[in-house]
Structures are given as structure tokens and as C-alpha cells.
Coordinates of C-alpha atoms in Angstrom, one line a residue:
X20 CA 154.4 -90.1 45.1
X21 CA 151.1 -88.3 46.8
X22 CA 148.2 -88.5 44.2
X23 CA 144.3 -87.0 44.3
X24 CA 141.0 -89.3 44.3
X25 CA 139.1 -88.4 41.0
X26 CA 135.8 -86.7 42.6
X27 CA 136.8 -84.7 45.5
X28 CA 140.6 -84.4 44.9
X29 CA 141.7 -85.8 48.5
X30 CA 145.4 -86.6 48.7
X31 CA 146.5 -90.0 49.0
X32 CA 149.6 -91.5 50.1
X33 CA 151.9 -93.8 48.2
X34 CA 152.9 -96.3 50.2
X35 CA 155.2 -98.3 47.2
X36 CA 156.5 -95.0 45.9
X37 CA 156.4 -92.7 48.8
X38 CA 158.2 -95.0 51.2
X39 CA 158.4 -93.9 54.9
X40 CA 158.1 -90.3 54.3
X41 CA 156.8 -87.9 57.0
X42 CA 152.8 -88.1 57.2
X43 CA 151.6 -84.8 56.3
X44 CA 148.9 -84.1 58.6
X45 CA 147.3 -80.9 56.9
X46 CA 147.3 -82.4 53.6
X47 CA 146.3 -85.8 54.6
X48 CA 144.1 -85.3 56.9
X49 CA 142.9 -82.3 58.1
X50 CA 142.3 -81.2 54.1
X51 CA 140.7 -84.1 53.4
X52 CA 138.2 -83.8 55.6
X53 CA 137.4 -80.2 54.9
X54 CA 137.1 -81.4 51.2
X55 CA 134.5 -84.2 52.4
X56 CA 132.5 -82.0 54.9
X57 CA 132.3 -79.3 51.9
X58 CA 130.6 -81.8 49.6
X59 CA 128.4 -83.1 52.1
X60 CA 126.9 -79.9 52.5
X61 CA 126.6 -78.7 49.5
X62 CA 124.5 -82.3 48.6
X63 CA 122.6 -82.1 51.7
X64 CA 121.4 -78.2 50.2
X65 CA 121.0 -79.9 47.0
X66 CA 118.4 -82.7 48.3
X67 CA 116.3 -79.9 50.3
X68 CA 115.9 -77.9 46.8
X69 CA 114.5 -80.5 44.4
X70 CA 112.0 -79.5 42.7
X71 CA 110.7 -82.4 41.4
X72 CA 108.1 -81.7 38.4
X73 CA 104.5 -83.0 37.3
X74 CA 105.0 -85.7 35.8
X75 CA 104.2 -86.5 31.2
X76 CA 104.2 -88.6 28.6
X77 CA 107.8 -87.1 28.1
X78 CA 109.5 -87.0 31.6
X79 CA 108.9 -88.5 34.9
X80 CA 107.5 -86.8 37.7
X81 CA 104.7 -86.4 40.3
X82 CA 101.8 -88.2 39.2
X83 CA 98.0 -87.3 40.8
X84 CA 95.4 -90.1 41.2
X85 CA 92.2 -89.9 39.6
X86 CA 88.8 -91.7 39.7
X87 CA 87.4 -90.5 36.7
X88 CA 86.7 -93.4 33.7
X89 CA 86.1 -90.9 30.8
X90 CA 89.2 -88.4 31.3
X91 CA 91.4 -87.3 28.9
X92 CA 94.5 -86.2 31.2
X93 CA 97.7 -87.6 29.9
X94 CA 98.8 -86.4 33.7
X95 CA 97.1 -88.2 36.0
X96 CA 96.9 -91.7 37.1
X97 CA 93.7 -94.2 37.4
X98 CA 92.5 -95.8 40.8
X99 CA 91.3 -99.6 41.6
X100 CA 87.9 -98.1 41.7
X101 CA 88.1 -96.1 38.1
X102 CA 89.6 -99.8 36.8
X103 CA 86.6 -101.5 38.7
X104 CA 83.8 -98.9 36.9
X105 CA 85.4 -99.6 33.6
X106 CA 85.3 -102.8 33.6
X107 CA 82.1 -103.2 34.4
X108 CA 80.7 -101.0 31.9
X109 CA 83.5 -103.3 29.6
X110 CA 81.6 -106.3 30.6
X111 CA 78.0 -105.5 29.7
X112 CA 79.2 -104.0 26.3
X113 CA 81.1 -107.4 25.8
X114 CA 77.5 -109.0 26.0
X115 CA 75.7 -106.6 23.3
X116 CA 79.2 -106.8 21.0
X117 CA 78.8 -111.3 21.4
X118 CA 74.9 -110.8 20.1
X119 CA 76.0 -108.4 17.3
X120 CA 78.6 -111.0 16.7
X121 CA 76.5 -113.4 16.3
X122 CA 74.5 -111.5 13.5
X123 CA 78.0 -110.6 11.5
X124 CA 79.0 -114.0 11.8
X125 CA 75.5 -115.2 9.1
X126 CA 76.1 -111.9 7.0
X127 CA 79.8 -112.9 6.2
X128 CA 78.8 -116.0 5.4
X129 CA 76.1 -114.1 2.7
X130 CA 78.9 -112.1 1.8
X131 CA 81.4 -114.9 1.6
X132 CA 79.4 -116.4 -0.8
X133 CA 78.4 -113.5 -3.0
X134 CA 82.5 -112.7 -3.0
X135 CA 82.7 -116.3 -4.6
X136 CA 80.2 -115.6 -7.1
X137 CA 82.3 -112.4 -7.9
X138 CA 85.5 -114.2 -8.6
X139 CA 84.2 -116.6 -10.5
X140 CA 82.7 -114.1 -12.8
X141 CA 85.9 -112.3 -13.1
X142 CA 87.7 -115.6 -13.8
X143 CA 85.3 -116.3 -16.6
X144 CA 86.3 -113.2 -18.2
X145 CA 89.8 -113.6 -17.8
X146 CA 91.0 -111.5 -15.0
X147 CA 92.8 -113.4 -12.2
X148 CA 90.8 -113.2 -8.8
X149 CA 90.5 -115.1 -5.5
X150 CA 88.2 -114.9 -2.7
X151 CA 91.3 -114.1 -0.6
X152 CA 91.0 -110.4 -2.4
X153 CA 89.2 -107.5 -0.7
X154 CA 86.3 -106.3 -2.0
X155 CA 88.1 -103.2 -2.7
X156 CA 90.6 -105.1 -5.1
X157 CA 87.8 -107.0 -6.5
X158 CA 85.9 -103.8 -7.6
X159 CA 89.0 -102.6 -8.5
X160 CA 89.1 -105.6 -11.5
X161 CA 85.7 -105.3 -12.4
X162 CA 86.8 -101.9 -14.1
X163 CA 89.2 -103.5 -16.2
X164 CA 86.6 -105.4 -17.6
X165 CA 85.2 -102.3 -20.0
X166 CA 85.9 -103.3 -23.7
X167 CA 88.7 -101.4 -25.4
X168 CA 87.6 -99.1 -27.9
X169 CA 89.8 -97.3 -30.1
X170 CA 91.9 -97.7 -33.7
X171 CA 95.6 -97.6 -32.5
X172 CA 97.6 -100.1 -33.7
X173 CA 101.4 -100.9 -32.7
X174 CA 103.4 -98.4 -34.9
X175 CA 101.3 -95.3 -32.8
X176 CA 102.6 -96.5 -29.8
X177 CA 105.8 -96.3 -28.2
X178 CA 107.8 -99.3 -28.1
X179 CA 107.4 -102.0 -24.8
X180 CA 104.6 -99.5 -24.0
X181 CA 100.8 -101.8 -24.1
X182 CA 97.5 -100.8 -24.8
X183 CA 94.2 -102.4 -26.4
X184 CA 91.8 -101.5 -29.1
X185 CA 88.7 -102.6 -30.4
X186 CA 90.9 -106.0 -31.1
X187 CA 92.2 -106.5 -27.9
X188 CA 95.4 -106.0 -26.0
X189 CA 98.6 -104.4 -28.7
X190 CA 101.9 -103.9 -28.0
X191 CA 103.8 -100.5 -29.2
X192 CA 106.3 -100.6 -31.7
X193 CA 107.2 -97.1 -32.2
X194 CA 110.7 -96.2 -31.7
X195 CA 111.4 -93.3 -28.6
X196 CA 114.0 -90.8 -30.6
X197 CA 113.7 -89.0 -27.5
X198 CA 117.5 -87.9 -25.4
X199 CA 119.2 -87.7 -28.6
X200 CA 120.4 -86.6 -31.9
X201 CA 119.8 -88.7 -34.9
X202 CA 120.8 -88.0 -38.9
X203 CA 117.9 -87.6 -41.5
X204 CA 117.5 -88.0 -44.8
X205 CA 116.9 -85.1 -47.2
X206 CA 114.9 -84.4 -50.4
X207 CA 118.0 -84.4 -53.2
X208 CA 115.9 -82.8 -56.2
X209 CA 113.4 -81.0 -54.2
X210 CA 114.0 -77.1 -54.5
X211 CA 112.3 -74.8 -53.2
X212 CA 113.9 -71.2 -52.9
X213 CA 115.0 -70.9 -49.3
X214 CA 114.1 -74.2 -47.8
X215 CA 116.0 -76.8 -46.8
X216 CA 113.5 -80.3 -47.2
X217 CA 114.8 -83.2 -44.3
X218 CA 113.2 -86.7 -43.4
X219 CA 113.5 -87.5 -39.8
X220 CA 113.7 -91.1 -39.1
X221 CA 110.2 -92.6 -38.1
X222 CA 109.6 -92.6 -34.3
X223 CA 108.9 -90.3 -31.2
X224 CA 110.1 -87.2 -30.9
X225 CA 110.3 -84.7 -27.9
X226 CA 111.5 -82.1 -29.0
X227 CA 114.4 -81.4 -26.9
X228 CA 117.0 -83.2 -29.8
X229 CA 117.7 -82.2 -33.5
X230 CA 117.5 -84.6 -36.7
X231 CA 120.3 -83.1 -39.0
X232 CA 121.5 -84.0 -42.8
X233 CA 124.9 -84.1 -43.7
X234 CA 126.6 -82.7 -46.7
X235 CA 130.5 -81.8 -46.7
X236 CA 130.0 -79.0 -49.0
X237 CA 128.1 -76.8 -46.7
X238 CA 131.0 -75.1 -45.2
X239 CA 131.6 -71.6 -45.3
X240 CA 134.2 -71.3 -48.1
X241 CA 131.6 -72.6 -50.3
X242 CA 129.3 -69.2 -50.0
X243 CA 129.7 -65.3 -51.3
X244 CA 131.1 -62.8 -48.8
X245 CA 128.7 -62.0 -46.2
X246 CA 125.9 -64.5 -46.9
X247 CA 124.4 -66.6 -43.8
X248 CA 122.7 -69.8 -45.2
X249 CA 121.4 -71.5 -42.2
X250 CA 123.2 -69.8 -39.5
X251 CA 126.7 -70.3 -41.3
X252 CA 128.1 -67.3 -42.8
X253 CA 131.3 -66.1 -45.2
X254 CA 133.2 -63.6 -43.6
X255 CA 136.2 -63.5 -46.3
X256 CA 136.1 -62.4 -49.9
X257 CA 135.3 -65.3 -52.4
X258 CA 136.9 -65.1 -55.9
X259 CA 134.1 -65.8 -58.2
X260 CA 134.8 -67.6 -61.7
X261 CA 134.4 -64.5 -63.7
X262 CA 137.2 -62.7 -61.0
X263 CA 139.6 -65.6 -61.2
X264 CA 139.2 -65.5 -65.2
X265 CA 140.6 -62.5 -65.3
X266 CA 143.2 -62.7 -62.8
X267 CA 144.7 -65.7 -64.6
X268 CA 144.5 -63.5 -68.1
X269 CA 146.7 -60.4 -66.8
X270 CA 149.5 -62.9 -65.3
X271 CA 149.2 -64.6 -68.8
X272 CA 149.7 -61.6 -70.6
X273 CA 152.6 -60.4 -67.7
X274 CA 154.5 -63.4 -69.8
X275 CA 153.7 -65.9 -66.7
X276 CA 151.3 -68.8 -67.9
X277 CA 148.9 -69.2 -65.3
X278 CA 144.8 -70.7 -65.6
X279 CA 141.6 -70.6 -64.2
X280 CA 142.3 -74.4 -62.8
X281 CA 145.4 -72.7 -60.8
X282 CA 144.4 -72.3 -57.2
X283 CA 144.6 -68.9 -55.6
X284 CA 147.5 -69.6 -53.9
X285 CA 149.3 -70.7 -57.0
X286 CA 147.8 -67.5 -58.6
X287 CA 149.4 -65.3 -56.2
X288 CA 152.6 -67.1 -56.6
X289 CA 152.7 -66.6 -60.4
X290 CA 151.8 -63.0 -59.2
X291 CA 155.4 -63.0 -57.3
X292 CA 156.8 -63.8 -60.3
X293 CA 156.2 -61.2 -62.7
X294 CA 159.6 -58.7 -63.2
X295 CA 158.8 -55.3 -62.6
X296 CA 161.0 -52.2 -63.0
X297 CA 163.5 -51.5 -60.8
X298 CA 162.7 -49.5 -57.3
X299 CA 163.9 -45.9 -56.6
X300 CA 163.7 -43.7 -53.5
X301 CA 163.9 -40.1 -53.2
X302 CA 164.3 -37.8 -50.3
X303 CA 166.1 -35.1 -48.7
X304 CA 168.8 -35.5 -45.8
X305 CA 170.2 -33.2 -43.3
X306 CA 173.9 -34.1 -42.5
X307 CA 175.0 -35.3 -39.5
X308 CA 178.7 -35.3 -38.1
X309 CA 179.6 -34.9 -41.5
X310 CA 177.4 -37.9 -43.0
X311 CA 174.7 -38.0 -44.7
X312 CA 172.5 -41.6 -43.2
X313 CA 170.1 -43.0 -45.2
X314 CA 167.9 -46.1 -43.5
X315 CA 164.6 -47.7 -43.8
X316 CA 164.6 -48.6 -47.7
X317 CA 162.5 -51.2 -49.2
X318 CA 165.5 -52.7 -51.7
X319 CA 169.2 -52.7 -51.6
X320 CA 170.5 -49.1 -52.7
X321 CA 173.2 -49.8 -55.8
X322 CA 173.3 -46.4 -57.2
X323 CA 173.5 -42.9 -55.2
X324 CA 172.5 -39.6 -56.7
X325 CA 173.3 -36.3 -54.8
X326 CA 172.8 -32.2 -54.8
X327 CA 173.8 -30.5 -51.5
X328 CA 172.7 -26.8 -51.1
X329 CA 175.1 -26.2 -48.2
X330 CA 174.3 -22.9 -45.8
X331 CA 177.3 -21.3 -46.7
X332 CA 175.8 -20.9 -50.1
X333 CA 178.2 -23.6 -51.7
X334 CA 177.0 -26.4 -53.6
X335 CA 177.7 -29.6 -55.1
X336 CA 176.5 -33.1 -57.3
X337 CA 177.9 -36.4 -56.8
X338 CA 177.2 -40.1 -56.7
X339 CA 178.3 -43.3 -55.4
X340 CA 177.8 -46.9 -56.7
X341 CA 177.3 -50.4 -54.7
X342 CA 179.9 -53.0 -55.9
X343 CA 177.8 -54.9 -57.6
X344 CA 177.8 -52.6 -60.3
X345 CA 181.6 -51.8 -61.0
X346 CA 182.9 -54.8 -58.8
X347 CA 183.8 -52.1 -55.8
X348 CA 182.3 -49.4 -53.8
X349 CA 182.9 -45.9 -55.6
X350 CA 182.5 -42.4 -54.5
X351 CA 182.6 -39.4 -57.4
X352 CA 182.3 -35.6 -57.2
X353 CA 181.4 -33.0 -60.1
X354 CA 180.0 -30.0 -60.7
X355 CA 181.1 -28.3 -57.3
X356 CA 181.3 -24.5 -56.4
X357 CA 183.8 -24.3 -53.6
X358 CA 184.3 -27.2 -51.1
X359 CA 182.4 -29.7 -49.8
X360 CA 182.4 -32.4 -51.9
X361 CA 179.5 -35.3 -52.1
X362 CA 179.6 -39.4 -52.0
X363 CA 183.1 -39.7 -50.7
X364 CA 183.5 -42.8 -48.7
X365 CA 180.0 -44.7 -49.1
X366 CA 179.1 -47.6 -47.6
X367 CA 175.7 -49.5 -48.4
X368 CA 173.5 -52.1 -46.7
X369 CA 170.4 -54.1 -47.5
X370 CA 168.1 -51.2 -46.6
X371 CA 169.8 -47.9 -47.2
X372 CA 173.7 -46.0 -47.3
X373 CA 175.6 -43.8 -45.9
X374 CA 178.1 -40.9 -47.4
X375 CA 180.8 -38.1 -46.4
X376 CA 180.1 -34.3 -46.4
X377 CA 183.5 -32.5 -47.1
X378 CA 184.5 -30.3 -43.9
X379 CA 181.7 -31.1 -42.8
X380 CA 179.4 -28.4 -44.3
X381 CA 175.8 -28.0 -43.2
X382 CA 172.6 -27.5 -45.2
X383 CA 170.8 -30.0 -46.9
X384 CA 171.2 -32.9 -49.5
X385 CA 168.7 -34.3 -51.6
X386 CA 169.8 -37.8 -52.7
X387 CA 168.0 -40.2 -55.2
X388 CA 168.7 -44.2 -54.7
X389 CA 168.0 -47.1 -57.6
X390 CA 168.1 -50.5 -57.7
X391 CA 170.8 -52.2 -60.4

């Protein structure tokens, strides 16, 4: 199979794949060459138009000869005869630099010896020195050599941190409390109104942390309704002893026996327990379909009263009763003028009843409901 050279995409021949095919003269040849004389041209143009720039300490380029020995161009290059001027002028300032040597050479020597005196001083006081040292470093110790003054002692330093006083080097032994919180002891028996007396542990503090006390009885349901004591404030009514006193005496004299050592909850139980009368509802109905519907009671309904003033002008009384009370459900009519007659076929649930209007008579029916 024909393939393509990388650069200028000739076409080859296969001879393993392609066989004995017919040589295509065009594409194998006559392209080819077009392909090559097109890129010879176009690098022949190339080489006539490079522009080749001056030359830096950052690219390569053109560089311009010079015979100047005190430039400062970073562009141009030095001749022979600028290297043959330097050196010259190199070798006569060798000359003066070998005589000023020479003179160095007998004041180190002062100086090497005065540096030895120096050390030695230091070393009598203490400090560690060698003549291997610069002078700087050596100066440097001599400062250290001032006599402490001072009265700190360890416990007004931090700990692992060193200093010196009038006695000579110390050691701190102050404990850092800074980056956290730490508990603190507080004045039991100290009152003063409104203040709250704490001992922080002995140390360093930064500021940044809090030294607390603790006390399980400072919680809110300790404190009167709406009082803050230290930021902490009762929301909820608090029964004080006086309250709770006289709580416990009216379920006492409700024939419950109940104390001031009874907790509230138990209170309000004992509360629960007290018998009350029995509960009644009133109200006034307009039938409908014939019935008069009675919901939303806060008791079970055992006995029904009625009075219907019916718009036809008749009217009637009746009642009904639960079975609880006469071991069924009853309806009973009296005292009527006409028809429509009251509390026929009741039924009753846990929060209300319903009863029959005769012929289904409009108007209204007042009812009364009680509790057996």
C-alpha cells in the first residue's frame, strides 16, 4: 500500500504490500518533484531574509569588535590589542598590590595577636571564643559580658524561658496558661452583692482563654422568672415556697392530701384528681333533614333537654337519655301543641348526640346536655 514521507508528504511505493502494481507516474514522480522543488524555494527565500539580530547577554547574534579597556557595553566584543592594554595596566598594578601586600602581611600579624589577647580575655570570663572567630563575632561576645541587673527570680518568668539577675543566669518556672481554658477556684464565704470572687490558677495568661468555676446549681431553674445572673436567664415562671404553700393547702382542703415536699408535677396530678360537678352544655340548634346534630362537646352527653319553637307556630319539650342511665337509649315527648314531637330516636357519642324532629318541622330547638 502507497504511503507519504513525514516532511514533505511525497508518495512512496510499497514494494512488500503493493506488489507489481502499475507505477503511477504523476503521483510518484512528477508530484514528488513539484513537492521538493516547492520547498526548496521556499528555503532558498527563507535564507535571503534572515535577519539576524545584535547580539546580548540573552540571545546570540552579531557581535561588534571593540578596542576600548574601560567600556561598559554588554554588546560588543574585546580585541587582542584591548586584552594587550589591560594587561599591562594589570601588571604594574600587580606590582603596587605585592608592596601593599607586604605591609598587610606585618599588620595581620599585629592583629593576629591582639585577636589572641581578645579571646583569651573572653575565655577568662566565661564566654567561649577562638581566634578562628571574626572580629565581628568577637565584639559581638564582648556585649554579653555586661553584668545582669535586675530582681526577677524564676516564678516571674515563663517556664524553659532563661534570663539573669543581679545573681546570675535563672531559669523561668512560670507556667504559660496561654491556648486554653483552665478551672478556678472561687471565694466560698466571700459575698459581696453582685460579684462573683474566682482564683485563677497561678501562671501566664493572655487573655485570649477564660478561667471558670463550676457549680451544678447555677442553672436556670434555680433563678425567679426573668432574672439574668451572669448571662443565664429564667424564662419560665418559678413557684416560690410561699406559692407552692398554698397550692398544696387548697388540694388538701379539695379532700386530696398533697405537701409542700410534692413536686409540681405531682401537684398538678393531685390537681387531676379532685371531683368536680358534672359538665353541662347549652345551645340552640337549627334542624336539619329532620334532625337536630349536636357535635364538638367536651364530655359524653347522658341526658338531653329540649324546647323547639317550630315556624309554624307549634311547639314542644322533650328529652332523651344515654344508656348508661336507664340501661338503654330513651326518647320522651311532653308538653306538645300540635305535631312535631322532640328526642325520638337519639343516638349519642363521646362528644355530642343527635335527635328526630317529627314531620320534619322547621324553626329552632334549644337543647341543654349533662353529664350522669
Amino acid at each position: 500500500m502507497a504511503s507519504n514521507t513525514l516532511n514533505l508528504d511525497l508518495s512512496k511505493k510499497d514494494p512488500v504490500t503493493d506488489g507489481n502494481d502499475t507505477f503511477n507516474i504523476q503521483t510518484m514522480l512528477n508530484d514528488n518533484w513539484d513537492k521538493i522543488d516547492e520547498a526548496v524555494g521556499q528555503l532558498q527565500y527563507d535564507i535571503q531574509n534572515i535577519d539576524i539580530s545584535p547580539a546580548s547577554l540573552t540571545q546570540a547574534g552579531i557581535v561588534q569588535l571593540s578596542n576600548a579597556v574601560n567600556s561598559t557595553s554588554e554588546t560588543m566584543a574585546s580585541t587582542l590589542k584591548a586584552v594587550k592594554t589591560a594587561y599591562d595596566a594589570a601588571a604594574a598594578a600587580q606590582l603596587t598590590a605585592n608592596a601593599a601586600n607586604t605591609t598587610a602581611t606585618a599588620a595581620k600579624q599585629a592583629g593576629n595577636e591582639r585577636k589572641a589577647e581578645l579571646v583569651a580575655a573572653l575565655v577568662a570570663k566565661g564566654i567561649a571564643a577562638t581566634t578562628s572567630e571574626t572580629w565581628a563575632q568577637l565584639l559581638d561576645k564582648v556585649t554579653s559580658l555586661i553584668k545582669a541587673t535586675g530582681n526577677a527570680i524564676a516564678d516571674d518568668l515563663l517556664s524553659g524561658k532563661t534570663a539573669s539577675n543581679n545573681n546570675g543566669p535563672i531559669t523561668g518556672t512560670m507556667p504559660n496558661r496561654s491556648g486554653s481554658n483552665s478551672a478556678a477556684g472561687w471565694a466560698d464565704g466571700v459575698t459581696t452583692v453582685g460579684r462573683l470572687f474566682l482564683r485563677p490558677q497561678a501562671g501566664y495568661w493572655d487573655g485570649t482563654k477564660f478561667t471558670y468555676a463550676d457549680d451544678n446549681n447555677y442553672i436556670a431553674t434555680n433563678f425567679a422568672k426573668d432574672v439574668t445572673v451572669f448571662g443565664l436567664r429564667r424564662a419560665l415562671e418559678r413557684m416560690i415556697t410561699v406559692e407552692k404553700q398554698a397550692f398544696a393547702d387548697a388540694i388538701t382542703g379539695k379532700g386530696i392530701a398533697a405537701s409542700i415536699g410534692d413536686s409540681n408535677i405531682v401537684l398538678a396530678q393531685k390537681i387531676g384528681q379532685i371531683v368536680t360537678g358534672k359538665k353541662f352544655a347549652t345551645g340552640t340548634t337549627l334542624p336539619t333533614n329532620g334532625f337536630v346534630i349536636v357535635t364538638g362537646l367536651t364530655f359524653v352527653p347522658k341526658i338531653v333537654l329540649f324546647r323547639a319553637n317550630f315556624a309554624d307556630g307549634s311547639k314542644s319539650v322533650g328529652m332523651c337519655a344515654h344508656k348508661d342511665v336507664v340501661g338503654e337509649v330513651l326518647g320522651a315527648v311532653s308538653g306538645y301543641t300540635s305535631d312535631g314531637l322532640m328526642g325520638s330516636n337519639p343516638t349519642f357519642t363521646n362528644n355530642g348526640f343527635t335527635t328526630s324532629v317529627f314531620y320534619n318541622k322547621s324553626g329552632s330547638v334549644s337543647w341543654l346536655a349533662l353529664e350522669w
